[in-house]
mmCIF file of N, CA and C in Angstrom:
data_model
loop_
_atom_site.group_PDB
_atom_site.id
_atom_site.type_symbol
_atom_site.label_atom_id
_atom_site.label_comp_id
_atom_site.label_asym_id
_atom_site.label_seq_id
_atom_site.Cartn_x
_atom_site.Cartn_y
_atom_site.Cartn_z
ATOM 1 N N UNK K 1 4.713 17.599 16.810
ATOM 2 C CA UNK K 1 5.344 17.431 15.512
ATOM 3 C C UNK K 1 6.800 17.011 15.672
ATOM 4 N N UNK K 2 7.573 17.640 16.278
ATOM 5 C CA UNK K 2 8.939 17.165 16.646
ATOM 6 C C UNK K 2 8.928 16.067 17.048
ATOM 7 N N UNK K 3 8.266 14.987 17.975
ATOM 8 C CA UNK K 3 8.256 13.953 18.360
ATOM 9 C C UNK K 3 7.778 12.460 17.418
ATOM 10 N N UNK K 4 7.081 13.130 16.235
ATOM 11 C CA UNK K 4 6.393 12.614 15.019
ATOM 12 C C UNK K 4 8.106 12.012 14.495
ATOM 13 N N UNK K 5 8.542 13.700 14.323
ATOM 14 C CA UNK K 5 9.540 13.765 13.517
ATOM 15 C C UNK K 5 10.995 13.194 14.290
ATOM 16 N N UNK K 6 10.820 13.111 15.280
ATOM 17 C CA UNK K 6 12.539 12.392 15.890
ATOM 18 C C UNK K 6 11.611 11.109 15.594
ATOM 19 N N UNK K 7 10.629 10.161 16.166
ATOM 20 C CA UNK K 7 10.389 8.901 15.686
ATOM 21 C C UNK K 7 10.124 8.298 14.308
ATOM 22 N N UNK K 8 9.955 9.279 13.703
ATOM 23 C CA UNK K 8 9.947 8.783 11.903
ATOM 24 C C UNK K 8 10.834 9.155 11.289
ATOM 25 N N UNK K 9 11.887 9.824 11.574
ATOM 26 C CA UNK K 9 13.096 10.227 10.773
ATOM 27 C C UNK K 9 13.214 9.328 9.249
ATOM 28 N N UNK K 10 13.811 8.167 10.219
ATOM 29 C CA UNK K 10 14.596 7.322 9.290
ATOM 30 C C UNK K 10 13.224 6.562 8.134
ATOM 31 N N UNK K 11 12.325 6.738 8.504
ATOM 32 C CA UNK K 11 10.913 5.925 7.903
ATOM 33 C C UNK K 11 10.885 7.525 6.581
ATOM 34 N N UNK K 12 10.670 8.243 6.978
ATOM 35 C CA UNK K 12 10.691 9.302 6.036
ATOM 36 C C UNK K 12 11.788 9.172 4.866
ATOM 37 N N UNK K 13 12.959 9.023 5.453
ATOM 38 C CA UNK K 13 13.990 9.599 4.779
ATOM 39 C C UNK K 13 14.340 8.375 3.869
ATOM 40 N N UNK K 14 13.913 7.450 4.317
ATOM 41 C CA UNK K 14 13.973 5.960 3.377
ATOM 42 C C UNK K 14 13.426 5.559 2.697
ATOM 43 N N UNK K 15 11.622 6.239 2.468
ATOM 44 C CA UNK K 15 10.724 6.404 1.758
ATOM 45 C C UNK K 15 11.229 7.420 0.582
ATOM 46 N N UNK K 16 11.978 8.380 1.229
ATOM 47 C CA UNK K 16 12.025 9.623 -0.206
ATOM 48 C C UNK K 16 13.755 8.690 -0.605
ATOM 49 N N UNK K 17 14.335 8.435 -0.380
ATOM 50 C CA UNK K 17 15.264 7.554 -1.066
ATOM 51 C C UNK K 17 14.224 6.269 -2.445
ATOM 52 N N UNK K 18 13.247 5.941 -1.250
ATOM 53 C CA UNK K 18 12.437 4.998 -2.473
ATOM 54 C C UNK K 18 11.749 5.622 -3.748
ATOM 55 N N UNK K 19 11.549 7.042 -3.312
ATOM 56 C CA UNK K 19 10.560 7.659 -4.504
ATOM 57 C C UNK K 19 11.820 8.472 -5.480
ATOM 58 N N UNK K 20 12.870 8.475 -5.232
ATOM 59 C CA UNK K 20 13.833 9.282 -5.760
ATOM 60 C C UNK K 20 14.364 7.794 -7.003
ATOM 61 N N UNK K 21 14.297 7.295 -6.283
ATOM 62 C CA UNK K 21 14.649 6.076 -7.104
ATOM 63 C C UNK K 21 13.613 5.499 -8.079
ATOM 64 N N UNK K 22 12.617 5.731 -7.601
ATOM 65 C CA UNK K 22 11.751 4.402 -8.363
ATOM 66 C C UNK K 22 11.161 5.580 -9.406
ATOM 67 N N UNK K 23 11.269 7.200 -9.424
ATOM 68 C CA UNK K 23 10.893 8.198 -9.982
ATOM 69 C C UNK K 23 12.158 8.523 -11.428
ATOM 70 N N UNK K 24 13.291 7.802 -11.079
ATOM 71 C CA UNK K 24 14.334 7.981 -12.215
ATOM 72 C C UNK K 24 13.904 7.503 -13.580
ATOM 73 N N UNK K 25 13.789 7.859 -14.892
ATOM 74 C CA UNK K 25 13.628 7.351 -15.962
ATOM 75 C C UNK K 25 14.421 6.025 -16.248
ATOM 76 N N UNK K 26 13.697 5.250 -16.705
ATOM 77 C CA UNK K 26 14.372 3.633 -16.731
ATOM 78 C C UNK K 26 15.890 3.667 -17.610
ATOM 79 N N UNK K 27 15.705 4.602 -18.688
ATOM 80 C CA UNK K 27 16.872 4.691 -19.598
ATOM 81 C C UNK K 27 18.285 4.988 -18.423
ATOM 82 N N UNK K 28 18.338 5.706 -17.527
ATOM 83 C CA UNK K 28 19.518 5.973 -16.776
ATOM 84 C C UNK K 28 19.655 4.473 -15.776
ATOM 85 N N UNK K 29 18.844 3.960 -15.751
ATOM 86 C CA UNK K 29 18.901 2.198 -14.491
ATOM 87 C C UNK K 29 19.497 1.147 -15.863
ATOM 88 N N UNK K 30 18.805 1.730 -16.474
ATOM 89 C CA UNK K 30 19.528 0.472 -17.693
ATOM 90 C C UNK K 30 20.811 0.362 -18.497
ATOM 91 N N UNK K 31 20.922 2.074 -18.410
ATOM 92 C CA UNK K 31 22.201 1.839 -19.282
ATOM 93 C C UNK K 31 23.745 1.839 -18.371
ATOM 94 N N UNK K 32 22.929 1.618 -16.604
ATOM 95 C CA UNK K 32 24.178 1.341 -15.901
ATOM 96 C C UNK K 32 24.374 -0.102 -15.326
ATOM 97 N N UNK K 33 25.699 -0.597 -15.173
ATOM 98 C CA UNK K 33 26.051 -1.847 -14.872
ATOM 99 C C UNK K 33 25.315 -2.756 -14.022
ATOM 100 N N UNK K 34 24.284 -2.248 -13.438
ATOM 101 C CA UNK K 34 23.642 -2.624 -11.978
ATOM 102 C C UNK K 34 23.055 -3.919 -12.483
ATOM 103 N N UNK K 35 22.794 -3.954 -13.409
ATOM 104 C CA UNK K 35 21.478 -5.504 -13.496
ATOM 105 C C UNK K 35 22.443 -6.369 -14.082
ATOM 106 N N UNK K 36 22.428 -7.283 -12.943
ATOM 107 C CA UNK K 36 23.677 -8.528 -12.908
ATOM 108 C C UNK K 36 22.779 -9.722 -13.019
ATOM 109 N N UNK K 37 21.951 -9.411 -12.392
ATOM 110 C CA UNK K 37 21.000 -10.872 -11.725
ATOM 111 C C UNK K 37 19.757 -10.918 -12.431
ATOM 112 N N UNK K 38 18.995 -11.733 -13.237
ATOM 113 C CA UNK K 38 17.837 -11.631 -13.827
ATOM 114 C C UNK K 38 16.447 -11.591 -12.254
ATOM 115 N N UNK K 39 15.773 -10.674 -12.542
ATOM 116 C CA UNK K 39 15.217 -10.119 -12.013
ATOM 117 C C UNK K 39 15.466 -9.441 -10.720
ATOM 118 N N UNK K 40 16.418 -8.763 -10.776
ATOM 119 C CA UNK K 40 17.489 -7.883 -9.839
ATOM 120 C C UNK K 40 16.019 -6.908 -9.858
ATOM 121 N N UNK K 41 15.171 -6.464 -10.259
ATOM 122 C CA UNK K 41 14.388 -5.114 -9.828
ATOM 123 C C UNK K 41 13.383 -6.069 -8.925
ATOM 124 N N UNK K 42 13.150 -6.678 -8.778
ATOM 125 C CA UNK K 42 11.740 -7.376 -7.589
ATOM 126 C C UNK K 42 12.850 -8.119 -6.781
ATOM 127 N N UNK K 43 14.242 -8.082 -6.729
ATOM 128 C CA UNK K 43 14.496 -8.344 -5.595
ATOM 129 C C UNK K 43 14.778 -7.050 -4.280
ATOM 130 N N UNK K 44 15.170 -5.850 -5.612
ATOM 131 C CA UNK K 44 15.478 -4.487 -4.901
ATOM 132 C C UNK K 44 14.331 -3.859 -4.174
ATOM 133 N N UNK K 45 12.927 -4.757 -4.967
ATOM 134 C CA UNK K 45 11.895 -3.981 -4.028
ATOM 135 C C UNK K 45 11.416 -4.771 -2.804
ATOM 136 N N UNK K 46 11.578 -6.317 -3.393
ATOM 137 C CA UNK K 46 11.890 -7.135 -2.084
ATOM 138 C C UNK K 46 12.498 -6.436 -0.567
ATOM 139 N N UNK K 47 14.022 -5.836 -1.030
ATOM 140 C CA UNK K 47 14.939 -5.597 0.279
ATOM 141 C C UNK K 47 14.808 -3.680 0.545
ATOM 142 N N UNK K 48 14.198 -3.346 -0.593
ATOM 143 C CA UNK K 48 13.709 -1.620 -0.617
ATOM 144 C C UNK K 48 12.993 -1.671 0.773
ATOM 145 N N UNK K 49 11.530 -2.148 0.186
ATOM 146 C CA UNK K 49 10.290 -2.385 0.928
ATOM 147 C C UNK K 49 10.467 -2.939 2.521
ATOM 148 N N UNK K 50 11.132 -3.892 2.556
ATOM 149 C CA UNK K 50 11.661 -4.508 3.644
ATOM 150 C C UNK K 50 11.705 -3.905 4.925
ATOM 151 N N UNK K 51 12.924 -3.156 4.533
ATOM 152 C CA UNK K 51 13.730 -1.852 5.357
ATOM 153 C C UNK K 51 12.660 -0.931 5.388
ATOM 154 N N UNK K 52 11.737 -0.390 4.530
ATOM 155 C CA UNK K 52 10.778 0.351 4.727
ATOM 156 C C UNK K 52 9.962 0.320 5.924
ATOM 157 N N UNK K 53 9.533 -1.190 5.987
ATOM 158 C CA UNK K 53 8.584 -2.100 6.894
ATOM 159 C C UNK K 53 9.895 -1.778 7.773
ATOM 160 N N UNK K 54 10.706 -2.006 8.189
ATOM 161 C CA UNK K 54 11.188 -2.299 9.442
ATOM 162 C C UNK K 54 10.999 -1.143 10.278
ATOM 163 N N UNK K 55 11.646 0.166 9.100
ATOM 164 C CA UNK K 55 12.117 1.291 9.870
ATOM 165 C C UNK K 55 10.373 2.061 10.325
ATOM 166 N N UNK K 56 9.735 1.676 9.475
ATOM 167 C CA UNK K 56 7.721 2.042 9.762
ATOM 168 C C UNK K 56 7.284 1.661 11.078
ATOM 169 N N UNK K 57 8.084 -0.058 11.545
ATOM 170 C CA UNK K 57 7.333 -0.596 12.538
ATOM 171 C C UNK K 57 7.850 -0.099 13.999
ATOM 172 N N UNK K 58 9.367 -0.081 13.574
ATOM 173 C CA UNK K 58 9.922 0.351 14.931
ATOM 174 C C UNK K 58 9.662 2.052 15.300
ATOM 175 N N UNK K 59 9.926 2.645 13.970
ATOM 176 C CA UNK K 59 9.319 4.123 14.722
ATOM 177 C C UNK K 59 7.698 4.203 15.107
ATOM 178 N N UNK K 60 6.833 3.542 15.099
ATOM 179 C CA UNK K 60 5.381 3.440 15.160
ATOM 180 C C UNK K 60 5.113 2.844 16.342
ATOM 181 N N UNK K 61 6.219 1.509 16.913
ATOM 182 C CA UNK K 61 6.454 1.315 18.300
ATOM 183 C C UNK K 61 6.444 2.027 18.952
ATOM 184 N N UNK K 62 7.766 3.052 19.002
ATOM 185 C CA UNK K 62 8.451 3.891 19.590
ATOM 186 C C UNK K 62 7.273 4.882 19.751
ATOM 187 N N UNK K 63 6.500 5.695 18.830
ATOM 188 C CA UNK K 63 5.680 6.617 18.879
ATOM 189 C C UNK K 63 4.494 6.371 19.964
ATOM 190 N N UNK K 64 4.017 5.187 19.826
ATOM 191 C CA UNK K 64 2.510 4.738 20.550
ATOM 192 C C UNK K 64 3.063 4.004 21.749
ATOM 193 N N UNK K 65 4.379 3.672 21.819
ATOM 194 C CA UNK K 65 4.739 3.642 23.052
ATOM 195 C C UNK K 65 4.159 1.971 23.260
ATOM 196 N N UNK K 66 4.441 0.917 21.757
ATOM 197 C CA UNK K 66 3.883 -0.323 22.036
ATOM 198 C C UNK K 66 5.150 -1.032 22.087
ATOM 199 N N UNK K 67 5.285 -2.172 23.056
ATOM 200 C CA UNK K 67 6.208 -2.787 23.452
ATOM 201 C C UNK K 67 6.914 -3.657 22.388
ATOM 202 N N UNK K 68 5.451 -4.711 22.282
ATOM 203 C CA UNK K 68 5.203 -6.118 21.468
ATOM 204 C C UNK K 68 4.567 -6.003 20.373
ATOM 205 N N UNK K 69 4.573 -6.716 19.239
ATOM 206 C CA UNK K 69 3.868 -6.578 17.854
ATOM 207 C C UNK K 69 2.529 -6.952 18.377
ATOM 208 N N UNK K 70 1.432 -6.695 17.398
ATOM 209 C CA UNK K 70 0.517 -7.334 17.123
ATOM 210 C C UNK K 70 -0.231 -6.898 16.170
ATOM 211 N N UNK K 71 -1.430 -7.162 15.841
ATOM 212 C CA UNK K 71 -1.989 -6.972 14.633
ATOM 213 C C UNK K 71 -2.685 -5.957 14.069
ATOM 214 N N UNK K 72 -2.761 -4.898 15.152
ATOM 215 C CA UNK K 72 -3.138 -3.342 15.073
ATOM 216 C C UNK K 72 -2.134 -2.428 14.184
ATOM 217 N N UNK K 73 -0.939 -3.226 14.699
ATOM 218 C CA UNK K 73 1.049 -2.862 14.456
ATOM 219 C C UNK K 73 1.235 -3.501 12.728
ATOM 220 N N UNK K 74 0.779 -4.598 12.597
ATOM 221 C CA UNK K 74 0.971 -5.015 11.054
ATOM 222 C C UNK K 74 -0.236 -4.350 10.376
ATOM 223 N N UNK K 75 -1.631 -4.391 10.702
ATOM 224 C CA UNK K 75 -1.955 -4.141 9.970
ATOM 225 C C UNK K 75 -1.974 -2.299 9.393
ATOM 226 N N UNK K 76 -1.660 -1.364 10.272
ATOM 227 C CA UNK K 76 -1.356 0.126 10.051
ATOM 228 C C UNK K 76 -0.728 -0.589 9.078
ATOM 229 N N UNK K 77 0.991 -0.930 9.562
ATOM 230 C CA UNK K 77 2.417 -0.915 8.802
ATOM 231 C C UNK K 77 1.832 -1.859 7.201
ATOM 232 N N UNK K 78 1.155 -2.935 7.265
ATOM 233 C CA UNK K 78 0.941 -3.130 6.413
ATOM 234 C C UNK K 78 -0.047 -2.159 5.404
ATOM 235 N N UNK K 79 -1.250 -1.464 5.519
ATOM 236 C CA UNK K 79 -1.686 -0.381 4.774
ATOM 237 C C UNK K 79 -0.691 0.570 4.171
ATOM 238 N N UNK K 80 0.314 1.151 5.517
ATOM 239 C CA UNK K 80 1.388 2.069 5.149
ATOM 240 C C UNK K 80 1.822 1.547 3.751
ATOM 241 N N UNK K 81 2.331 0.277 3.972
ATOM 242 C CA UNK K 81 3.385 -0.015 2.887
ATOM 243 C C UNK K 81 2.830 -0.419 1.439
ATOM 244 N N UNK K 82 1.161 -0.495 1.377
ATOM 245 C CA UNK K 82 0.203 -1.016 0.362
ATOM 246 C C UNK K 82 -0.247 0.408 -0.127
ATOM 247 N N UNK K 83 -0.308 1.302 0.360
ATOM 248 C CA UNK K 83 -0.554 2.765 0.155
ATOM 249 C C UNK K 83 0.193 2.973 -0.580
ATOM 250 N N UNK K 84 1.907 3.195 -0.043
ATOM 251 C CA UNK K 84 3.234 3.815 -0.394
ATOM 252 C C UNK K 84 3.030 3.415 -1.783
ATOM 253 N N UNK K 85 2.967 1.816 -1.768
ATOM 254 C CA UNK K 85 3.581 1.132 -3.128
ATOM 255 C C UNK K 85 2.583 1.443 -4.327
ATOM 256 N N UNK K 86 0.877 1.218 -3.736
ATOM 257 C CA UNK K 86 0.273 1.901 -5.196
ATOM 258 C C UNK K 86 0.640 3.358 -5.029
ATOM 259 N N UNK K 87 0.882 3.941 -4.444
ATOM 260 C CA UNK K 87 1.012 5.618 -4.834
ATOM 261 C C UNK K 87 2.006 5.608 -6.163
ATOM 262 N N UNK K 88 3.241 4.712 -5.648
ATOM 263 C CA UNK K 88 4.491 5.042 -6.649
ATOM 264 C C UNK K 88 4.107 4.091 -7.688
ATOM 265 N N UNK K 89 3.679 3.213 -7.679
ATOM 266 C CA UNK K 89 3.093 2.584 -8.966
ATOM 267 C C UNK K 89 2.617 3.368 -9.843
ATOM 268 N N UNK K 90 1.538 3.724 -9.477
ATOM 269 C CA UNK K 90 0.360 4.691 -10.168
ATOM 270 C C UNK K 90 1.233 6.062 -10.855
ATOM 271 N N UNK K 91 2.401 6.379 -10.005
ATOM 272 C CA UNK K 91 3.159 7.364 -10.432
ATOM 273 C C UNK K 91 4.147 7.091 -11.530
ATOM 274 N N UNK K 92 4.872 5.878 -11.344
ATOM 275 C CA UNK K 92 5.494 5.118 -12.721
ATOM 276 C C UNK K 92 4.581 5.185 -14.218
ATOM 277 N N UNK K 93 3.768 5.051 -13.821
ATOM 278 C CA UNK K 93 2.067 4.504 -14.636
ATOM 279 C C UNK K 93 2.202 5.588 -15.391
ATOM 280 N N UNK K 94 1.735 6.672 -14.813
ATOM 281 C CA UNK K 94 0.759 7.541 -15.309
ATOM 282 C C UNK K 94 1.974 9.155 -15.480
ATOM 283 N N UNK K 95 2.907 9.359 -14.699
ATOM 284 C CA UNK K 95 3.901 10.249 -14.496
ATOM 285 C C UNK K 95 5.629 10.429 -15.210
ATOM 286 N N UNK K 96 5.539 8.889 -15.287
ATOM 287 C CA UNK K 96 7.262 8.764 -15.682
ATOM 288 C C UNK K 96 6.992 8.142 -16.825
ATOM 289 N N UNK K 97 7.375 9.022 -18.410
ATOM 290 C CA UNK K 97 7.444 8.010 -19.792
ATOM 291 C C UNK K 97 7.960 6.796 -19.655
ATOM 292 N N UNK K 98 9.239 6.249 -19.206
ATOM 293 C CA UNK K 98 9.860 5.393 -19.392
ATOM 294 C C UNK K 98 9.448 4.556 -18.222
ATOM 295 N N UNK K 99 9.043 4.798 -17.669
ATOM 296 C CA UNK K 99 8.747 3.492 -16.466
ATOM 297 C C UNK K 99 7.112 2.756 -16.332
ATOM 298 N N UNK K 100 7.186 2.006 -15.904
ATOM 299 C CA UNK K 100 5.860 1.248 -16.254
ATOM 300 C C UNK K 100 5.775 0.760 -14.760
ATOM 301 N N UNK K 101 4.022 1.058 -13.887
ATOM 302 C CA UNK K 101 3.339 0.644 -12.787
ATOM 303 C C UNK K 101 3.453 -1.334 -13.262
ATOM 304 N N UNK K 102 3.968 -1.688 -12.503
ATOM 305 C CA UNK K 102 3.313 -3.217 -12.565
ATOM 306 C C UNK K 102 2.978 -3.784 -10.761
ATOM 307 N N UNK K 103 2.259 -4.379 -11.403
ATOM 308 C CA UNK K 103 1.565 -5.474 -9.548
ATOM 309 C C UNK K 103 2.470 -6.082 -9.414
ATOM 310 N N UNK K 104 3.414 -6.702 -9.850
ATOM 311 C CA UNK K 104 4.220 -7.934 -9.588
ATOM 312 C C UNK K 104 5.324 -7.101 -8.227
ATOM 313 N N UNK K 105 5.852 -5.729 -8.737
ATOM 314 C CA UNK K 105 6.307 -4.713 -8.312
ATOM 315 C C UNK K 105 5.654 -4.736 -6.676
ATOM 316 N N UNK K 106 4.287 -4.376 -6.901
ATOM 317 C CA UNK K 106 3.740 -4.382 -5.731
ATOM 318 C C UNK K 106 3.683 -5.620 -4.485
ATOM 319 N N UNK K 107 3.428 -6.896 -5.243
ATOM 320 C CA UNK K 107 3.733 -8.087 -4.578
ATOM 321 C C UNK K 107 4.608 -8.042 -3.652
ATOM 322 N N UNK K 108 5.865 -7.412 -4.909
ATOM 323 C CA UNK K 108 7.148 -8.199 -4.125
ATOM 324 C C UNK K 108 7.775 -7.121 -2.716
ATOM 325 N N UNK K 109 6.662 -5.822 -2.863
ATOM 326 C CA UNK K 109 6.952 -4.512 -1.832
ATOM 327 C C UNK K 109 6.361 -5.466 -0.593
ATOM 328 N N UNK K 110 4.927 -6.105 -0.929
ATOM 329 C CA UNK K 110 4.432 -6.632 0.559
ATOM 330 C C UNK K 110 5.320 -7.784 0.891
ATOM 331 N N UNK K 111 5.213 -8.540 0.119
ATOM 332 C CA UNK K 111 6.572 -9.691 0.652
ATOM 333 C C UNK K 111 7.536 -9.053 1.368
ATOM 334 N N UNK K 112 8.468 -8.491 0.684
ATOM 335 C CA UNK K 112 9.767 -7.747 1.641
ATOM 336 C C UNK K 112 8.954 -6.889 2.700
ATOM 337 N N UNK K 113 7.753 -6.569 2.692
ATOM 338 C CA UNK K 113 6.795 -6.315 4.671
ATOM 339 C C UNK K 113 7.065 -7.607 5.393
ATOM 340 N N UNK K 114 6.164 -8.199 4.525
ATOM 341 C CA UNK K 114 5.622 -9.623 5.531
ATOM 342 C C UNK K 114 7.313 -10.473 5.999
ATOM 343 N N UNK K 115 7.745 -10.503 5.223
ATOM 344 C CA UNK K 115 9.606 -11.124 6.018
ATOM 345 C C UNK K 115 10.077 -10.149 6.443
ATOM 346 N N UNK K 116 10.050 -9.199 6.914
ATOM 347 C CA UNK K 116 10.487 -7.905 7.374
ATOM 348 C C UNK K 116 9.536 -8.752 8.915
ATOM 349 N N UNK K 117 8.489 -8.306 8.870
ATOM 350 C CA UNK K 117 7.101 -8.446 10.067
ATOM 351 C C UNK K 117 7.567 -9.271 11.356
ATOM 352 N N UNK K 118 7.790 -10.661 10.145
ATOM 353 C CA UNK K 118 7.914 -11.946 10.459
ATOM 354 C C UNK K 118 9.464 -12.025 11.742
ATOM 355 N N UNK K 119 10.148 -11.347 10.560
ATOM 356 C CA UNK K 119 11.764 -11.150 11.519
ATOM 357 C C UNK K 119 11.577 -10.101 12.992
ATOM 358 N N UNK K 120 11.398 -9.509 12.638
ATOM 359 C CA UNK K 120 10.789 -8.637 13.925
ATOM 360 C C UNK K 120 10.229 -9.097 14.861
ATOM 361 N N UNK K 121 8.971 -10.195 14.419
ATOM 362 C CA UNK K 121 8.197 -10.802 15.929
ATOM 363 C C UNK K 121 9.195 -11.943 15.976
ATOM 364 N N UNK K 122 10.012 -12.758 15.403
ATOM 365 C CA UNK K 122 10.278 -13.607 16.032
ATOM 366 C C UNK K 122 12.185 -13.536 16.502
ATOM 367 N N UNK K 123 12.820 -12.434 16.330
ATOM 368 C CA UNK K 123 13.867 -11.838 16.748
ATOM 369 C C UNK K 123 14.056 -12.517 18.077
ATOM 370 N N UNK K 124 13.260 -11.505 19.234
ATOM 371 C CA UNK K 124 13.342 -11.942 20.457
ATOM 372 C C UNK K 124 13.402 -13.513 20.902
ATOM 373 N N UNK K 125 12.800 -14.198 20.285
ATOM 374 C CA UNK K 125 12.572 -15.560 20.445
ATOM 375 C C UNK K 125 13.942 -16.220 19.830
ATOM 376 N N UNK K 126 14.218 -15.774 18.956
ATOM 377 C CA UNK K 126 15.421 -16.527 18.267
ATOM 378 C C UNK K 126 16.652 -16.228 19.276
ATOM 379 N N UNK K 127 16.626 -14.569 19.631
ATOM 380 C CA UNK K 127 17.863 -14.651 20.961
ATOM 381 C C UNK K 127 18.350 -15.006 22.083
ATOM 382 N N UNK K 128 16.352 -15.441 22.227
ATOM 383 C CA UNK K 128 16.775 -16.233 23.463
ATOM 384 C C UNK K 128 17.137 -17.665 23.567
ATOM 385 N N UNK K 129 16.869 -18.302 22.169
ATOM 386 C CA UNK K 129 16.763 -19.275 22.048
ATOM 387 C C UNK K 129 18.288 -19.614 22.051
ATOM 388 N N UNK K 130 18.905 -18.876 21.111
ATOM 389 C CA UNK K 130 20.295 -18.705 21.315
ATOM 390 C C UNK K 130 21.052 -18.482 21.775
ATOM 391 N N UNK K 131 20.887 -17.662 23.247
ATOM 392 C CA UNK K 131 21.575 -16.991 24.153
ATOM 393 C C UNK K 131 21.508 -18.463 25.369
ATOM 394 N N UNK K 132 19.983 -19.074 25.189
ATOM 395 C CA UNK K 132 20.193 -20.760 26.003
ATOM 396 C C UNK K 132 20.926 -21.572 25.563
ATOM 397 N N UNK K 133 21.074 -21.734 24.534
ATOM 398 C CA UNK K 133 22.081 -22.779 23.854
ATOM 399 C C UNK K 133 23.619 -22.500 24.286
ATOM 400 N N UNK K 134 24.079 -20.953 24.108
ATOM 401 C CA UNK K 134 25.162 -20.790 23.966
ATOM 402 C C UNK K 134 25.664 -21.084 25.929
ATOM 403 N N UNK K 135 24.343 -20.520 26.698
ATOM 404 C CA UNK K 135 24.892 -20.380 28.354
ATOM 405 C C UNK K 135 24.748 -21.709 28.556
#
């Protein structure tokens, strides 16, 4: 359990940041300055979700002791993050008066995975690519 818990720390603690948030009644998100940008909420779950996926994949590395991505690695992290998002949907839905479950919501959670995924496998490649250019 301790070893669960030093490798998922930050995956935990970024998840209950997501449910603390997405659990607030809409009347307190709206009546503060935050929405600048028309459709500022599917970009927040865009870069929410994202970070979710990142901090999921690398502690899940770290845990199983896998070096390199592959598709055992997306597809867990991807369930993880398709789970997470209908859970809190369904909880907007059915739990919070003022907030409303939508799919679009959900979309934009796997998107910010899949460019999350994407950056991750091709990181290494980009540094080296860059680290030749620059030597």
């Amino acid at each position: 359990m301790y070893l669960f818990l030093k490798n998922f720390w930050k995956t935990i603690a970024w998840a209950c940041v997501i449910i603390i948030l997405s659990c607030m009644p809409e009347d307190n998100i709206q009546s503060q300055k935050w929405n600048i940008i028309p459709y500022q909420d599917k970009f927040l779950h865009l870069v929410f979700y994202g970070i979710l996926g990142y901090f999921f994949i690398k502690a899940f590395q770290m845990h199983f002791k896998i070096n390199r991505l592959n598709s055992r690695v997306f597809i867990i992290s991807f369930l993880f993050i398709l789970i997470f998002g209908i859970i809190l949907e369904m909880i907007q839905e059915k739990m919070i008066q003022s907030r409303e479950g939508e799919v679009l919501d959900l979309l934009f959670d796997l998107i910010g995975f899949i460019i999350c995924f994407v950056f991750i496998y091709f990181a290494p490649y980009l540094k080296r690519y860059f680290t030749k250019i620059k030597g």
